[in-house]
Short mmCIF file of C-alpha atoms in Angstrom, two decimals:
data_model
loop_
_atom_site.label_atom_id
_atom_site.label_comp_id
_atom_site.label_asym_id
_atom_site.label_seq_id
_atom_site.Cartn_x
_atom_site.Cartn_y
_atom_site.Cartn_z
CA MET K 16 0.00 0.00 0.00
CA GLY K 17 1.31 3.35 -0.91
CA PRO K 18 0.49 6.99 -0.35
CA GLY K 19 -2.63 6.79 -2.55
CA ALA K 20 -4.23 3.99 -0.52
CA THR K 21 -7.78 4.59 0.65
CA ARG K 22 -9.41 3.67 3.92
CA ALA K 23 -11.36 0.94 2.11
CA THR K 24 -8.14 -0.55 0.70
CA ALA K 25 -6.52 -0.56 4.15
CA SER K 26 -9.61 -2.11 5.70
CA ALA K 27 -9.66 -4.86 3.07
CA ALA K 28 -5.96 -5.58 3.70
CA VAL K 29 -6.47 -5.86 7.48
CA GLU K 30 -9.51 -8.12 7.01
CA ALA K 31 -7.47 -10.37 4.69
CA VAL K 32 -4.66 -10.65 7.25
CA LEU K 33 -7.09 -11.49 10.06
CA ALA K 34 -8.84 -14.10 7.92
CA SER K 35 -5.45 -15.67 7.13
CA ILE K 36 -4.57 -15.79 10.84
CA GLN K 37 -7.88 -17.47 11.69
CA LEU K 38 -7.39 -20.01 8.90
CA ALA K 39 -3.81 -20.77 9.96
CA THR K 40 -4.87 -21.34 13.57
CA ALA K 41 -8.08 -23.27 12.86
CA ASP K 42 -6.47 -26.42 14.26
CA THR K 43 -6.71 -26.51 18.07
CA ASP K 44 -2.97 -27.05 18.61
CA ALA K 45 -1.73 -24.65 15.92
CA LYS K 46 0.42 -21.60 16.63
CA LEU K 47 1.26 -18.79 14.26
CA HIS K 48 4.41 -16.82 15.04
CA ILE K 49 5.10 -13.53 13.27
CA ALA K 50 8.68 -12.44 13.89
CA HIS K 51 9.05 -9.24 15.95
CA PHE K 52 5.25 -9.01 16.29
CA GLY K 53 3.91 -11.90 18.36
CA THR K 54 2.26 -15.30 18.47
CA PHE K 55 -1.35 -16.24 17.78
CA GLU K 56 -2.60 -19.46 19.36
CA ARG K 57 -5.96 -21.19 19.61
CA VAL K 58 -6.76 -22.43 23.12
CA THR K 59 -9.71 -24.49 24.35
CA ARG K 60 -11.56 -23.34 27.45
CA ALA K 61 -13.15 -26.05 29.56
CA PRO K 62 -16.89 -26.07 30.28
CA ARG K 63 -17.79 -24.30 33.52
CA ARG K 64 -20.61 -22.82 35.57
CA GLY K 65 -21.32 -19.11 35.43
CA TYR K 66 -23.74 -16.56 36.83
CA ASP K 67 -26.37 -15.13 34.48
CA ILE K 68 -27.09 -11.55 35.61
CA ASN K 69 -30.29 -11.41 33.56
CA THR K 70 -31.99 -14.31 35.36
CA ASP K 71 -30.07 -14.30 38.68
CA ALA K 72 -29.31 -17.99 38.16
CA MET K 73 -26.28 -20.18 37.62
CA ARG K 74 -25.94 -21.70 34.16
CA ASP K 75 -23.64 -24.05 32.30
CA ILE K 76 -21.17 -22.46 29.91
CA PRO K 77 -20.08 -24.90 27.19
CA ALA K 78 -16.47 -25.54 26.18
CA ARG K 79 -15.18 -23.24 23.46
CA SER K 80 -12.01 -22.37 21.66
CA GLU K 81 -10.67 -18.86 21.32
CA LEU K 82 -7.79 -17.17 19.58
CA THR K 83 -5.19 -15.60 21.88
CA PHE K 84 -2.29 -13.26 21.11
CA LYS K 85 0.97 -12.84 22.97
CA ALA K 86 2.98 -9.83 21.86
CA ALA K 87 6.70 -10.12 21.16
CA ASN K 88 9.01 -8.49 23.69
CA GLY K 89 10.15 -5.78 21.30
CA LEU K 90 6.60 -4.82 20.35
CA LEU K 91 5.75 -3.51 23.81
CA ARG K 92 8.83 -1.35 24.31
CA SER K 93 8.42 2.40 23.94
#
């Protein structure tokens, strides 16, 4: 992308990168490391009980997987 890039072009590029990251980490034990940026990893959360504030009752929360990100050391330095 150069100086003439539009907001729509930048948005499309970011969406493409995020879609690629999700595809690369679709497997539950997959990690994606981007040098000098960080690591994306899919982790599975166990089922648990939680409090539902709308009904004032406890409810079961099913197991799920989520994408996590750990920043590289150099990324967080000012």
